[in-house]
């Protein structure tokens, strides 16, 4: 358990790489600890799970339509199957309330994302110089991380 | 004197009974002393779901013909098929498809009835989110390959009870080579396959 973690190295790595793939002990607890340390260092943080995201860029950062389920039997016809399309605010919108702060978006269960989706996350980070992303790519004995680009190289292109 | 002896006698009896009850009670405990718990220690060990497990639904956008059969067979009309009619080609154009797993009861009707087999049940069962609205999977999320418990090296996958060798109750420390009880579909097929014409007659006409 990384109880005495200062988060200094993590902070430096995050600053230089902007997009980190993290491997953490399965019992959890490290993410809130690191998030707290990053908040103390002036980051605005948001944590969510990558599972269930549609197109990650659109769902996290842009206005997007969702189709809520229609509960209970209704007419089965054109209107039965498609209720309404609701435009909803981006899931990570609370990160963007204060624009001058550094932002940290923490995604859990990044294993579900494909290579191109992970690459799009790197792209998002390089377009916004205040945004950093940490994505959890699996479990491990001890807390470790590497730049997401290195992870993609190791995992998909070997 | 007699009274005194009787008292001693009943005292000894009671002491003996107390010991007996203690033994009876603890024998269950001692019986389990050398046994490992069969409990699956969840984040470190995970059960491999069976072949017919009904987990998160996988959906293939390219195969879907927007027929809405899945909506009709669903007990709660859950799938949302967002299509528009293309007036020129007189064909449906599928724009989006979504299922809300916060509402789905994983009955599998939609999978069973989909005419193009674009829906399937997967073994993915870890569907925890921070917000119930994140359970509304759209076609991109539904189209992702399911995660399984054997890919993460820090998770120890364990076999379910039905997949353990005969008589084994504890999935821990069973070598992967130990065959499960009963035959796999391929083995049943091998067993059924007639080797010669002679056997073929036997199989097709078992009364001979
Ligand atoms: S039944 Fe299958 S093909 Fe028809 S709309 Fe549903 S998913 Fe698409
Ligand atoms: S599994 Fe059952 S409840 Fe879920 S979408 Fe399919 S038919 Fe509806």
mmCIF file of C-alpha atoms and ligand atoms in Angstrom:
data_model
loop_
_atom_site.group_PDB
_atom_site.id
_atom_site.type_symbol
_atom_site.label_atom_id
_atom_site.label_comp_id
_atom_site.label_asym_id
_atom_site.label_seq_id
_atom_site.Cartn_x
_atom_site.Cartn_y
_atom_site.Cartn_z
ATOM 1 C CA UNK A 1 0.000 0.000 0.000
ATOM 2 C CA UNK A 2 1.611 3.246 -1.089
ATOM 3 C CA UNK A 3 0.544 5.079 2.062
ATOM 4 C CA UNK A 4 3.640 7.212 2.292
ATOM 5 C CA UNK A 5 3.602 8.168 -1.344
ATOM 6 C CA UNK A 6 4.384 11.837 -1.822
ATOM 7 C CA UNK A 7 3.302 11.889 -5.429
ATOM 8 C CA UNK A 8 6.307 13.982 -6.389
ATOM 9 C CA UNK A 9 7.626 11.637 -9.033
ATOM 10 C CA UNK A 10 4.088 11.054 -10.236
ATOM 11 C CA UNK A 11 3.546 14.793 -10.504
ATOM 12 C CA UNK A 12 6.760 15.243 -12.477
ATOM 13 C CA UNK A 13 5.942 12.372 -14.822
ATOM 14 C CA UNK A 14 2.459 13.721 -15.302
ATOM 15 C CA UNK A 15 3.822 17.160 -16.135
ATOM 16 C CA UNK A 16 6.274 15.860 -18.700
ATOM 17 C CA UNK A 17 4.159 13.154 -20.308
ATOM 18 C CA UNK A 18 0.630 14.517 -19.843
ATOM 19 C CA UNK A 19 -0.873 11.101 -20.468
ATOM 20 C CA UNK A 20 -0.002 8.233 -18.145
ATOM 21 C CA UNK A 21 -1.016 4.596 -18.129
ATOM 22 C CA UNK A 22 -1.172 3.410 -14.529
ATOM 23 C CA UNK A 23 -1.023 -0.094 -13.083
ATOM 24 C CA UNK A 24 -2.169 -0.343 -9.532
ATOM 25 C CA UNK A 25 -2.737 -2.899 -6.798
ATOM 26 C CA UNK A 26 -6.192 -4.373 -7.105
ATOM 27 C CA UNK A 27 -7.354 -3.387 -3.641
ATOM 28 C CA UNK A 28 -7.543 0.237 -4.788
ATOM 29 C CA UNK A 29 -7.204 3.303 -2.637
ATOM 30 C CA UNK A 30 -4.130 4.666 -4.408
ATOM 31 C CA UNK A 31 -6.209 6.674 -6.895
ATOM 32 C CA UNK A 32 -7.938 8.848 -4.326
ATOM 33 C CA UNK A 33 -4.610 9.278 -2.564
ATOM 34 C CA UNK A 34 -2.889 10.426 -5.730
ATOM 35 C CA UNK A 35 -5.850 12.576 -6.692
ATOM 36 C CA UNK A 36 -5.684 14.279 -3.297
ATOM 37 C CA UNK A 37 -1.974 14.917 -3.699
ATOM 38 C CA UNK A 38 -2.537 16.323 -7.171
ATOM 39 C CA UNK A 39 -5.323 18.560 -5.868
ATOM 40 C CA UNK A 40 -2.916 19.840 -3.258
ATOM 41 C CA UNK A 41 -0.567 20.681 -6.102
ATOM 42 C CA UNK A 42 -3.244 22.817 -7.717
ATOM 43 C CA UNK A 43 -4.916 20.393 -10.109
ATOM 44 C CA UNK A 44 -8.622 20.200 -10.665
ATOM 45 C CA UNK A 45 -9.490 16.518 -10.779
ATOM 46 C CA UNK A 46 -12.249 14.335 -12.095
ATOM 47 C CA UNK A 47 -12.458 10.562 -11.872
ATOM 48 C CA UNK A 48 -14.690 8.306 -13.924
ATOM 49 C CA UNK A 49 -14.686 4.914 -15.564
ATOM 50 C CA UNK A 50 -13.826 4.347 -19.207
ATOM 51 C CA UNK A 51 -16.347 1.524 -19.399
ATOM 52 C CA UNK A 52 -19.553 2.668 -20.998
ATOM 53 C CA UNK A 53 -18.042 5.655 -22.724
ATOM 54 C CA UNK A 54 -19.035 5.947 -26.312
ATOM 55 C CA UNK A 55 -16.479 7.786 -28.390
ATOM 56 C CA UNK A 56 -14.236 8.890 -25.494
ATOM 57 C CA UNK A 57 -13.440 12.332 -26.826
ATOM 58 C CA UNK A 58 -17.055 13.204 -27.523
ATOM 59 C CA UNK A 59 -18.449 11.731 -24.314
ATOM 60 C CA UNK A 60 -15.836 13.342 -22.100
ATOM 61 C CA UNK A 61 -15.385 16.727 -23.674
ATOM 62 C CA UNK A 62 -18.231 17.596 -26.009
ATOM 63 C CA UNK A 63 -21.961 18.042 -26.024
ATOM 64 C CA UNK A 64 -23.399 14.720 -27.111
ATOM 65 C CA UNK A 65 -26.733 13.054 -27.615
ATOM 66 C CA UNK A 66 -27.870 10.148 -25.526
ATOM 67 C CA UNK A 67 -30.949 8.091 -26.025
ATOM 68 C CA UNK A 68 -32.548 7.333 -22.698
ATOM 69 C CA UNK A 69 -34.443 4.059 -22.406
ATOM 70 C CA UNK A 70 -38.204 4.336 -22.537
ATOM 71 C CA UNK A 71 -39.450 2.592 -19.471
ATOM 72 C CA UNK A 72 -42.594 0.583 -19.560
ATOM 73 C CA UNK A 73 -44.429 -0.672 -22.633
ATOM 74 C CA UNK A 74 -45.203 2.047 -25.091
ATOM 75 C CA UNK A 75 -46.301 1.997 -28.673
ATOM 76 C CA UNK A 76 -44.044 -0.153 -30.771
ATOM 77 C CA UNK A 77 -43.513 1.843 -33.889
ATOM 78 C CA UNK A 78 -41.320 4.632 -35.005
ATOM 79 C CA UNK A 79 -41.744 6.342 -31.661
ATOM 80 C CA UNK A 80 -41.622 3.203 -29.599
ATOM 81 C CA UNK A 81 -38.094 2.283 -30.412
ATOM 82 C CA UNK A 82 -36.585 5.721 -30.457
ATOM 83 C CA UNK A 83 -37.667 7.886 -27.608
ATOM 84 C CA UNK A 84 -35.933 11.173 -27.749
ATOM 85 C CA UNK A 85 -32.379 12.197 -28.252
ATOM 86 C CA UNK A 86 -31.225 14.254 -25.317
ATOM 87 C CA UNK A 87 -28.254 16.536 -25.624
ATOM 88 C CA UNK A 88 -26.197 16.187 -22.474
ATOM 89 C CA UNK A 89 -23.194 18.067 -21.179
ATOM 90 C CA UNK A 90 -19.774 16.419 -21.456
ATOM 91 C CA UNK A 91 -19.037 14.026 -18.614
ATOM 92 C CA UNK A 92 -15.826 15.792 -17.681
ATOM 93 C CA UNK A 93 -17.456 19.230 -17.833
ATOM 94 C CA UNK A 94 -16.794 20.006 -14.181
ATOM 95 C CA UNK A 95 -13.097 20.037 -15.012
ATOM 96 C CA UNK A 96 -13.592 23.033 -17.225
ATOM 97 C CA UNK A 97 -15.282 25.397 -14.779
ATOM 98 C CA UNK A 98 -12.080 27.228 -13.986
ATOM 99 C CA UNK A 99 -9.972 27.536 -17.059
ATOM 100 C CA UNK A 100 -6.748 28.714 -15.455
ATOM 101 C CA UNK A 101 -6.251 25.560 -13.388
ATOM 102 C CA UNK A 102 -4.397 22.442 -14.436
ATOM 103 C CA UNK A 103 -6.822 19.620 -15.024
ATOM 104 C CA UNK A 104 -6.431 15.932 -14.276
ATOM 105 C CA UNK A 105 -8.840 13.451 -15.753
ATOM 106 C CA UNK A 106 -8.583 10.000 -14.167
ATOM 107 C CA UNK A 107 -10.065 7.113 -16.126
ATOM 108 C CA UNK A 108 -10.539 3.708 -14.537
ATOM 109 C CA UNK A 109 -10.742 0.424 -16.448
ATOM 110 C CA UNK A 110 -8.937 1.677 -19.513
ATOM 111 C CA UNK A 111 -8.505 -1.919 -20.670
ATOM 112 C CA UNK A 112 -11.778 -1.676 -22.577
ATOM 113 C CA UNK A 113 -10.499 1.041 -24.900
ATOM 114 C CA UNK A 114 -8.936 0.194 -28.227
ATOM 115 C CA UNK A 115 -5.584 1.380 -29.484
ATOM 116 C CA UNK A 116 -7.038 4.194 -31.556
ATOM 117 C CA UNK A 117 -9.161 5.382 -28.660
ATOM 118 C CA UNK A 118 -6.091 5.515 -26.436
ATOM 119 C CA UNK A 119 -4.276 7.427 -29.139
ATOM 120 C CA UNK A 120 -7.165 9.872 -29.315
ATOM 121 C CA UNK A 121 -6.698 10.504 -25.583
ATOM 122 C CA UNK A 122 -3.070 11.437 -26.202
ATOM 123 C CA UNK A 123 -4.270 13.692 -28.984
ATOM 124 C CA UNK A 124 -6.737 15.416 -26.649
ATOM 125 C CA UNK A 125 -3.948 16.070 -24.156
ATOM 126 C CA UNK A 126 -1.615 17.521 -26.731
ATOM 127 C CA UNK A 127 -4.350 19.877 -27.941
ATOM 128 C CA UNK A 128 -5.082 21.262 -24.485
ATOM 129 C CA UNK A 129 -1.931 22.161 -22.621
ATOM 130 C CA UNK A 130 -3.703 22.314 -19.267
ATOM 131 C CA UNK A 131 -5.314 18.891 -19.493
ATOM 132 C CA UNK A 132 -3.624 15.716 -18.289
ATOM 133 C CA UNK A 133 -5.059 12.222 -18.324
ATOM 134 C CA UNK A 134 -4.263 9.233 -16.158
ATOM 135 C CA UNK A 135 -5.744 5.994 -17.361
ATOM 136 C CA UNK A 136 -5.726 2.771 -15.409
ATOM 137 C CA UNK A 137 -4.705 -0.066 -17.703
ATOM 138 C CA UNK A 138 -4.648 -3.004 -15.320
ATOM 139 C CA UNK A 139 -3.615 -4.400 -11.996
ATOM 140 C CA UNK A 140 -0.175 -4.992 -10.640
ATOM 141 C CA UNK A 141 1.636 -5.908 -7.416
ATOM 142 C CA UNK A 142 2.828 -2.403 -6.790
ATOM 143 C CA UNK A 143 1.837 0.989 -8.088
ATOM 144 C CA UNK A 144 3.597 1.803 -11.326
ATOM 145 C CA UNK A 145 2.983 3.956 -14.341
ATOM 146 C CA UNK A 146 4.420 4.755 -17.734
ATOM 147 C CA UNK A 147 3.638 7.216 -20.505
ATOM 148 C CA UNK A 148 0.561 6.109 -22.391
ATOM 149 C CA UNK A 149 2.444 6.323 -25.687
ATOM 150 C CA UNK A 150 5.013 3.817 -24.390
ATOM 151 C CA UNK A 151 2.236 1.547 -23.229
ATOM 152 C CA UNK A 152 0.647 1.624 -26.679
ATOM 153 C CA UNK A 153 4.009 0.797 -28.259
ATOM 154 C CA UNK A 154 4.597 -2.131 -25.888
ATOM 155 C CA UNK A 155 1.114 -3.497 -26.043
ATOM 156 C CA UNK A 156 -0.052 -3.102 -29.601
ATOM 157 C CA UNK A 157 2.970 -2.717 -31.810
ATOM 158 C CA UNK A 158 5.286 -5.503 -30.785
ATOM 159 C CA UNK B 1 -22.433 -40.097 53.100
ATOM 160 C CA UNK B 2 -24.643 -41.524 50.356
ATOM 161 C CA UNK B 3 -25.866 -38.044 49.560
ATOM 162 C CA UNK B 4 -22.329 -36.806 49.320
ATOM 163 C CA UNK B 5 -21.351 -39.610 46.905
ATOM 164 C CA UNK B 6 -24.386 -38.846 44.783
ATOM 165 C CA UNK B 7 -23.347 -35.234 44.567
ATOM 166 C CA UNK B 8 -19.855 -36.215 43.464
ATOM 167 C CA UNK B 9 -21.352 -38.601 40.954
ATOM 168 C CA UNK B 10 -23.607 -35.979 39.388
ATOM 169 C CA UNK B 11 -20.771 -33.461 39.412
ATOM 170 C CA UNK B 12 -18.516 -35.847 37.491
ATOM 171 C CA UNK B 13 -21.330 -36.609 35.049
ATOM 172 C CA UNK B 14 -21.960 -32.943 34.404
ATOM 173 C CA UNK B 15 -18.283 -32.248 33.932
ATOM 174 C CA UNK B 16 -18.067 -35.170 31.528
ATOM 175 C CA UNK B 17 -21.131 -33.942 29.583
ATOM 176 C CA UNK B 18 -19.768 -30.421 29.423
ATOM 177 C CA UNK B 19 -16.572 -31.811 27.926
ATOM 178 C CA UNK B 20 -18.580 -33.888 25.482
ATOM 179 C CA UNK B 21 -20.625 -30.903 24.317
ATOM 180 C CA UNK B 22 -17.490 -28.848 23.980
ATOM 181 C CA UNK B 23 -15.975 -31.579 21.849
ATOM 182 C CA UNK B 24 -19.145 -31.919 19.766
ATOM 183 C CA UNK B 25 -19.278 -28.218 19.147
ATOM 184 C CA UNK B 26 -15.635 -27.771 18.310
ATOM 185 C CA UNK B 27 -15.320 -30.932 16.237
ATOM 186 C CA UNK B 28 -16.824 -29.007 13.312
ATOM 187 C CA UNK B 29 -14.209 -26.322 13.805
ATOM 188 C CA UNK B 30 -11.362 -28.804 14.077
ATOM 189 C CA UNK B 31 -12.682 -30.675 11.084
ATOM 190 C CA UNK B 32 -12.190 -27.502 9.010
ATOM 191 C CA UNK B 33 -8.794 -26.661 10.419
ATOM 192 C CA UNK B 34 -6.816 -28.163 7.566
ATOM 193 C CA UNK B 35 -9.189 -27.085 4.817
ATOM 194 C CA UNK B 36 -8.563 -23.977 2.754
ATOM 195 C CA UNK B 37 -11.545 -21.671 2.406
ATOM 196 C CA UNK B 38 -13.225 -22.056 -0.997
ATOM 197 C CA UNK B 39 -14.092 -18.346 -0.935
ATOM 198 C CA UNK B 40 -13.068 -16.464 -4.054
ATOM 199 C CA UNK B 41 -11.028 -13.482 -2.901
ATOM 200 C CA UNK B 42 -12.611 -11.132 -5.378
ATOM 201 C CA UNK B 43 -10.278 -8.520 -6.727
ATOM 202 C CA UNK B 44 -7.344 -10.931 -6.671
ATOM 203 C CA UNK B 45 -9.224 -14.004 -7.794
ATOM 204 C CA UNK B 46 -12.133 -13.992 -10.177
ATOM 205 C CA UNK B 47 -14.422 -16.743 -11.376
ATOM 206 C CA UNK B 48 -14.449 -17.506 -15.078
ATOM 207 C CA UNK B 49 -18.103 -17.314 -16.074
ATOM 208 C CA UNK B 50 -19.586 -20.327 -17.805
ATOM 209 C CA UNK B 51 -19.999 -20.501 -21.585
ATOM 210 C CA UNK B 52 -23.640 -19.565 -21.424
ATOM 211 C CA UNK B 53 -23.172 -16.748 -18.962
ATOM 212 C CA UNK B 54 -25.350 -13.765 -19.742
ATOM 213 C CA UNK B 55 -23.192 -10.714 -19.234
ATOM 214 C CA UNK B 56 -22.962 -7.378 -20.961
ATOM 215 C CA UNK B 57 -24.374 -7.474 -24.479
ATOM 216 C CA UNK B 58 -22.046 -7.068 -27.443
ATOM 217 C CA UNK B 59 -23.443 -5.425 -30.525
ATOM 218 C CA UNK B 60 -22.133 -5.162 -34.062
ATOM 219 C CA UNK B 61 -23.274 -1.991 -35.725
ATOM 220 C CA UNK B 62 -22.422 -3.133 -39.242
ATOM 221 C CA UNK B 63 -24.619 -6.204 -39.071
ATOM 222 C CA UNK B 64 -27.692 -4.489 -37.681
ATOM 223 C CA UNK B 65 -30.559 -3.989 -40.126
ATOM 224 C CA UNK B 66 -32.596 -1.738 -37.795
ATOM 225 C CA UNK B 67 -35.492 -4.187 -37.835
ATOM 226 C CA UNK B 68 -36.377 -3.459 -34.198
ATOM 227 C CA UNK B 69 -37.040 -7.100 -33.436
ATOM 228 C CA UNK B 70 -34.867 -6.713 -30.348
ATOM 229 C CA UNK B 71 -37.150 -3.936 -29.145
ATOM 230 C CA UNK B 72 -40.267 -5.987 -29.649
ATOM 231 C CA UNK B 73 -39.021 -9.071 -27.855
ATOM 232 C CA UNK B 74 -37.514 -7.151 -24.971
ATOM 233 C CA UNK B 75 -39.793 -7.289 -21.917
ATOM 234 C CA UNK B 76 -39.340 -3.574 -21.428
ATOM 235 C CA UNK B 77 -38.718 -2.373 -25.016
ATOM 236 C CA UNK B 78 -35.277 -1.409 -23.906
ATOM 237 C CA UNK B 79 -32.966 -1.169 -26.947
ATOM 238 C CA UNK B 80 -33.166 2.199 -28.626
ATOM 239 C CA UNK B 81 -32.747 1.887 -32.373
ATOM 240 C CA UNK B 82 -32.248 5.310 -33.846
ATOM 241 C CA UNK B 83 -32.781 5.069 -37.603
ATOM 242 C CA UNK B 84 -34.068 7.339 -40.319
ATOM 243 C CA UNK B 85 -35.689 6.379 -43.576
ATOM 244 C CA UNK B 86 -33.614 7.338 -46.555
ATOM 245 C CA UNK B 87 -36.231 8.485 -49.072
ATOM 246 C CA UNK B 88 -34.018 7.954 -52.115
ATOM 247 C CA UNK B 89 -32.887 4.427 -51.504
ATOM 248 C CA UNK B 90 -36.038 3.523 -49.530
ATOM 249 C CA UNK B 91 -33.772 1.932 -46.952
ATOM 250 C CA UNK B 92 -33.395 2.473 -43.246
ATOM 251 C CA UNK B 93 -30.263 4.242 -42.202
ATOM 252 C CA UNK B 94 -29.097 3.333 -38.744
ATOM 253 C CA UNK B 95 -27.700 6.252 -36.812
ATOM 254 C CA UNK B 96 -27.339 4.938 -33.323
ATOM 255 C CA UNK B 97 -28.213 2.003 -31.138
ATOM 256 C CA UNK B 98 -28.164 1.937 -27.379
ATOM 257 C CA UNK B 99 -29.037 -0.332 -24.487
ATOM 258 C CA UNK B 100 -29.185 0.902 -20.907
ATOM 259 C CA UNK B 101 -27.639 -1.748 -18.674
ATOM 260 C CA UNK B 102 -29.032 -0.038 -15.622
ATOM 261 C CA UNK B 103 -32.440 -1.223 -16.804
ATOM 262 C CA UNK B 104 -31.634 -4.393 -18.758
ATOM 263 C CA UNK B 105 -32.434 -7.610 -16.910
ATOM 264 C CA UNK B 106 -30.012 -9.681 -19.027
ATOM 265 C CA UNK B 107 -32.781 -12.038 -20.094
ATOM 266 C CA UNK B 108 -31.171 -12.556 -23.489
ATOM 267 C CA UNK B 109 -34.369 -12.279 -25.523
ATOM 268 C CA UNK B 110 -32.898 -9.690 -27.851
ATOM 269 C CA UNK B 111 -29.856 -11.896 -28.450
ATOM 270 C CA UNK B 112 -32.037 -14.911 -29.096
ATOM 271 C CA UNK B 113 -34.271 -13.200 -31.662
ATOM 272 C CA UNK B 114 -31.970 -10.853 -33.524
ATOM 273 C CA UNK B 115 -32.250 -12.046 -37.143
ATOM 274 C CA UNK B 116 -28.721 -11.063 -38.095
ATOM 275 C CA UNK B 117 -27.000 -12.261 -34.921
ATOM 276 C CA UNK B 118 -25.512 -8.871 -34.292
ATOM 277 C CA UNK B 119 -26.227 -9.115 -30.587
ATOM 278 C CA UNK B 120 -24.473 -11.536 -28.290
ATOM 279 C CA UNK B 121 -24.089 -12.128 -24.603
ATOM 280 C CA UNK B 122 -20.563 -11.791 -23.255
ATOM 281 C CA UNK B 123 -18.766 -12.866 -20.121
ATOM 282 C CA UNK B 124 -18.235 -9.296 -18.956
ATOM 283 C CA UNK B 125 -19.877 -8.833 -15.587
ATOM 284 C CA UNK B 126 -18.067 -5.937 -13.985
ATOM 285 C CA UNK B 127 -20.386 -3.078 -14.757
ATOM 286 C CA UNK B 128 -19.844 -0.683 -11.887
ATOM 287 C CA UNK B 129 -19.973 3.017 -12.652
ATOM 288 C CA UNK B 130 -19.922 6.258 -10.722
ATOM 289 C CA UNK B 131 -23.171 7.401 -12.281
ATOM 290 C CA UNK B 132 -26.113 5.312 -13.459
ATOM 291 C CA UNK B 133 -26.277 7.321 -16.678
ATOM 292 C CA UNK B 134 -22.917 5.842 -17.653
ATOM 293 C CA UNK B 135 -24.656 2.479 -17.930
ATOM 294 C CA UNK B 136 -26.452 3.674 -21.042
ATOM 295 C CA UNK B 137 -24.117 2.079 -23.597
ATOM 296 C CA UNK B 138 -24.285 3.414 -27.121
ATOM 297 C CA UNK B 139 -23.227 1.501 -30.216
ATOM 298 C CA UNK B 140 -19.539 2.329 -29.701
ATOM 299 C CA UNK B 141 -19.518 1.116 -26.119
ATOM 300 C CA UNK B 142 -21.622 -1.922 -27.009
ATOM 301 C CA UNK B 143 -19.270 -2.757 -29.846
ATOM 302 C CA UNK B 144 -16.169 -2.992 -27.649
ATOM 303 C CA UNK B 145 -14.814 -6.438 -27.109
ATOM 304 C CA UNK B 146 -15.714 -7.786 -23.692
ATOM 305 C CA UNK B 147 -13.044 -7.842 -21.028
ATOM 306 C CA UNK B 148 -12.395 -11.168 -19.433
ATOM 307 C CA UNK B 149 -10.887 -12.200 -16.154
ATOM 308 C CA UNK B 150 -7.955 -14.074 -17.670
ATOM 309 C CA UNK B 151 -6.223 -11.119 -19.343
ATOM 310 C CA UNK B 152 -5.003 -9.262 -16.261
ATOM 311 C CA UNK B 153 -1.833 -10.962 -14.975
ATOM 312 C CA UNK B 154 -2.480 -9.830 -11.416
ATOM 313 C CA UNK B 155 -5.854 -11.564 -11.285
ATOM 314 C CA UNK B 156 -5.996 -15.290 -10.665
ATOM 315 C CA UNK B 157 -8.831 -16.783 -12.715
ATOM 316 C CA UNK B 158 -10.693 -19.630 -11.022
ATOM 317 C CA UNK B 159 -12.967 -22.230 -12.499
ATOM 318 C CA UNK B 160 -16.621 -22.337 -11.580
ATOM 319 C CA UNK B 161 -18.005 -25.321 -9.707
ATOM 320 C CA UNK B 162 -19.512 -26.898 -12.827
ATOM 321 C CA UNK B 163 -16.115 -26.819 -14.539
ATOM 322 C CA UNK B 164 -14.153 -28.537 -11.800
ATOM 323 C CA UNK B 165 -13.104 -32.183 -11.935
ATOM 324 C CA UNK B 166 -15.495 -34.672 -10.403
ATOM 325 C CA UNK B 167 -15.784 -34.427 -6.637
ATOM 326 C CA UNK B 168 -13.666 -31.300 -6.332
ATOM 327 C CA UNK B 169 -15.297 -28.409 -4.540
ATOM 328 C CA UNK B 170 -12.403 -25.998 -4.216
ATOM 329 C CA UNK B 171 -11.258 -24.165 -7.361
ATOM 330 C CA UNK B 172 -7.906 -23.226 -5.816
ATOM 331 C CA UNK B 173 -4.798 -25.203 -6.704
ATOM 332 C CA UNK B 174 -6.464 -27.293 -9.378
ATOM 333 C CA UNK B 175 -4.033 -27.671 -12.299
ATOM 334 C CA UNK B 176 -5.400 -26.332 -15.564
ATOM 335 C CA UNK B 177 -4.868 -29.739 -17.151
ATOM 336 C CA UNK B 178 -7.464 -31.424 -14.932
ATOM 337 C CA UNK B 179 -10.448 -31.997 -17.150
ATOM 338 C CA UNK B 180 -13.841 -30.900 -15.981
ATOM 339 C CA UNK B 181 -16.538 -33.405 -15.230
ATOM 340 C CA UNK B 182 -18.578 -34.344 -18.288
ATOM 341 C CA UNK B 183 -17.712 -34.004 -21.938
ATOM 342 C CA UNK B 184 -17.036 -30.870 -23.927
ATOM 343 C CA UNK B 185 -19.158 -30.404 -27.055
ATOM 344 C CA UNK B 186 -16.217 -31.461 -29.266
ATOM 345 C CA UNK B 187 -15.726 -34.597 -27.227
ATOM 346 C CA UNK B 188 -19.403 -35.432 -27.465
ATOM 347 C CA UNK B 189 -19.125 -34.988 -31.218
ATOM 348 C CA UNK B 190 -16.063 -37.238 -31.423
ATOM 349 C CA UNK B 191 -17.860 -39.822 -29.387
ATOM 350 C CA UNK B 192 -20.944 -39.663 -31.604
ATOM 351 C CA UNK B 193 -19.087 -39.716 -34.910
ATOM 352 C CA UNK B 194 -19.461 -43.087 -36.556
ATOM 353 C CA UNK B 195 -16.106 -44.650 -37.400
ATOM 354 C CA UNK B 196 -17.276 -46.987 -40.120
ATOM 355 C CA UNK B 197 -20.473 -47.810 -41.925
ATOM 356 C CA UNK B 198 -21.163 -50.522 -39.464
ATOM 357 C CA UNK B 199 -21.211 -48.023 -36.598
ATOM 358 C CA UNK B 200 -23.247 -45.602 -38.621
ATOM 359 C CA UNK B 201 -26.078 -48.079 -38.752
ATOM 360 C CA UNK B 202 -25.841 -48.500 -35.035
ATOM 361 C CA UNK B 203 -26.047 -44.788 -34.363
ATOM 362 C CA UNK B 204 -28.901 -44.114 -36.724
ATOM 363 C CA UNK B 205 -30.786 -47.152 -35.559
ATOM 364 C CA UNK B 206 -29.945 -47.786 -31.941
ATOM 365 C CA UNK B 207 -32.387 -50.688 -31.552
ATOM 366 C CA UNK B 208 -30.131 -52.987 -33.588
HETATM 367 S S1 LIG C 1 -32.907 -7.307 -33.826
HETATM 368 FE FE1 LIG C 1 -30.730 -7.217 -34.396
HETATM 369 S S2 LIG C 1 -30.745 -6.448 -36.511
HETATM 370 FE FE2 LIG C 1 -32.753 -5.987 -35.645
HETATM 371 S S3 LIG C 1 -32.576 -3.890 -34.842
HETATM 372 FE FE3 LIG C 1 -32.138 -5.302 -33.145
HETATM 373 S S4 LIG C 1 -29.924 -5.542 -33.166
HETATM 374 FE FE4 LIG C 1 -30.499 -4.660 -35.160
HETATM 375 S S1 LIG C 2 -31.281 -8.782 -22.438
HETATM 376 FE FE1 LIG C 2 -33.519 -8.732 -22.165
HETATM 377 S S2 LIG C 2 -33.909 -6.845 -21.013
HETATM 378 FE FE2 LIG C 2 -31.829 -6.667 -21.840
HETATM 379 S S3 LIG C 2 -32.101 -5.565 -23.774
HETATM 380 FE FE3 LIG C 2 -32.126 -7.752 -24.272
HETATM 381 S S4 LIG C 2 -34.287 -8.335 -24.252
HETATM 382 FE FE4 LIG C 2 -34.123 -6.336 -23.191
#
